[in-house]
Amino acid sequence: MEHPYGYIKNDKVYLRGFLGQEDRIIGEVKEDEDSTLKYFEDRFVLLQEKVAKLKRDIQENQNKGSFLMKLIHLRESLYQSDALGDFEPLIEELKEQEEALNEIIQQNRKKNLEVKRELILEAQEKKDDTDWKETTEFYKDLKLRWIKTGPVDKEYQEEIENTFNEIVQHFFENRRHFFEGLALQADENIKVYEALVLQAREAHDFPDAKTAFDISKKIQKQWKEAGKVPAEKRQPLWDEFSKLNNRIFSRYKRTLQTGPQMNPRELMRKVETLTEEIKNLSGKPTSYELIGRAKEIQEEWRKLPPRKPKEANLIVRSFQFFSDIVFEKAFLEKLVHGKYPDFDEKPKAEQIQIKSALLKDLLRRDQTELEAAQQNTENFRVQSADFDIMMKKKLFAVKRKVDVKNYILKQLSFN
């Protein structure tokens, strides 16, 4: 059976060749020949509607170039479509549309090239700008405009992309180097502030109020001359530094005040009494009342004249040692109760085991600190008597921390 654009032979439906193609089978007879031909004619009508819709979409859309690949795929598919109809006009129509789109795309790419070259000039003008905040926002906006600008011809694509990216990267590399430099300098400045805080601690613990005051004046001047660091890092150091120096000044001021002085014998008796009392407290279980009394004893000690008889040196060290034991034990109690809410319900042996384990862990840290302090004392050889005294003072303080923990461990082992 014949058809204007095909035929039926041996129950097979053929489409006549067009545009250099040979006749090909597109289906077979299902019920009868007329209904079969009608089915393939209707399929061709659907293809016509698909082409018409694509044309309308192109006409109604501003970004016409975005339809190019869809058009090409549709045109190529017509050569393989299983339908009966005149394919040549449809294919020709799509070819004309393709040429029109290519022309539009070409024009758009020329405009895009002009726009991107202008953006490159804008980028070039600001690449060495050091107003980091404002210029960073400028480049963010510029990169967004670059992305929104469509593609250019392939022959220019790589060149302009590289040029633009190199300029933008130049600015951001400069910015990165600047802030890395600031960060490195800030790190160095932080070390200066930390060292000054350390000296303030040592001066605060120095027995002679006048020497401590002189050191305080020196390090306060050095603090003012130290470089910039982020406020959030500097503030905690400043809080401690200023508090220590205020205490140093207050102590020095008290030594200048005139008034009745304690005679040596009375002072010795008071030193011995306070030391004996704090020693007794150090051997008792920690309690709120005990800590309160220990603080009162320390306050009484601070009110004593800073200069004490030479024969009181060992007693002064004992006072410091047993005071540390009292407060170290209080810290240990706080630590175990924080870590084990049910600590008080545990058997006595388990409580001792837990305390000993935590204390040994703290002791290892102190021993590491002691080794570092010993090494620093050996390595630092400066022409400053004050600094040398402070280093030795630091070494003694760390050693006392180790001795205190070892003493408490022995107390625990006898329980």
Steps between C-alpha positions, in 0.01 A plus 500: 500500500637840397520826700631844389795463741525122533340160430407161645676188383476152650315650800793736563457880499774686309592871501631622163852628512562877507804726499723217383361236736379158385153360557474349849253297703321705766245238619265222403129452436312425822127486416457628144700710257284817519507527877871425501575782252275733703702418815831602337342813344387605848852452631621741234241757613645478852845572357362806316351626827828442681687708239236774516521515880878528494472792254254675733724445801794653313298804394360563847825455695769768524780248548449344158847348487410260780274308257771421247590152625135408543435604141797300368391189689145533364623547143729197523220290646275567199728289282425197718135570590244225436225704330351564154517855365707757317810531717700723267311827575523435875873435481553804278300713741715388791818566303385859439426536871843361581671753274300782661595380848865470404492858376341618825751299705787646302374853562450426870849356531645815346309708754607265779862539392467879518337482843764263637781715367345793685482289816868412458584872486297558817680214670839630387443841659442360848740205509756678724245676720565448873157599626445131564141506616358731232705349218409145600133592465581663166660181366216283629254716307730501197526119498121475520464731199761293317309178563171656389657614174460229236776312314727639228645336190721202584805668345482772770356295787820368658689826462244727665416250776869467589554877486202573725581224747866603524404858585246397761740242642771769518284709732396208720860376521607848614223500757594151620867596540400814688280318750746213534762760585267658754425159648869412527578837656204462736631158604838654578333787687289255698822331615625839622180560698509146643862552608405829668213329684746233614735768631207667675416171674859457608519859623172457686649205691832673560557543874644852483224754428740769370669265252161373386381858451807590292448196278132591467586847371738356239259241365209745490708724274587200280129411483417844357769457235393148394336453158139445402309176549129415464305644791347165593850355553649806671218569747538190721874565525441864583245411767752281680792735437323807637365310801848376592656844463226660708571253778874567473438872531263454793756289685777750431276785613434324829873475565529878467232571757629600842364337809588265781719212392487146636808413700701196375402270785132578463528456123671161540231383741228607254677332207540178698138507619354552152730237352407245765130566444519468121705181545228353722235590240705329227464166676121517531230411242396791282182685598340835433580618852862382475558691174339808651739486796798444267409817310476692827846373599642611164344843547661527844832398346474770234457761771833406656802720418658388171849498654536208738794383709748270324424222745142504368601393147434129553174571678388727213569219254305259719209742508499518119531124470214410736279777356549345158407158640172635643392658173633217283288256698199729457562509126527121493166468681336732249654305214384155615148618583474669162612186322312254721166644628451185711850520650382520862298178458801302382697273739787666685763292317359597162493868599869484591579321174318765294670787682842338465454442126394860438777634718761291318377640169534855632840412641625381160410837354679685779809283456501585129472868590782461753729345239422787260566759772832335586600500135401866462703593806805333346445646152426863594806697589398867508677796653211575735502414870125554525426259217739241643331522838158464341610193304626337819180599675301338220705179527446489876124555462464216248710269717276584795194398292662161439591460867147595608339235280747235613421589862124462440559168326680376811211621716258305282711184522473504883117523494 
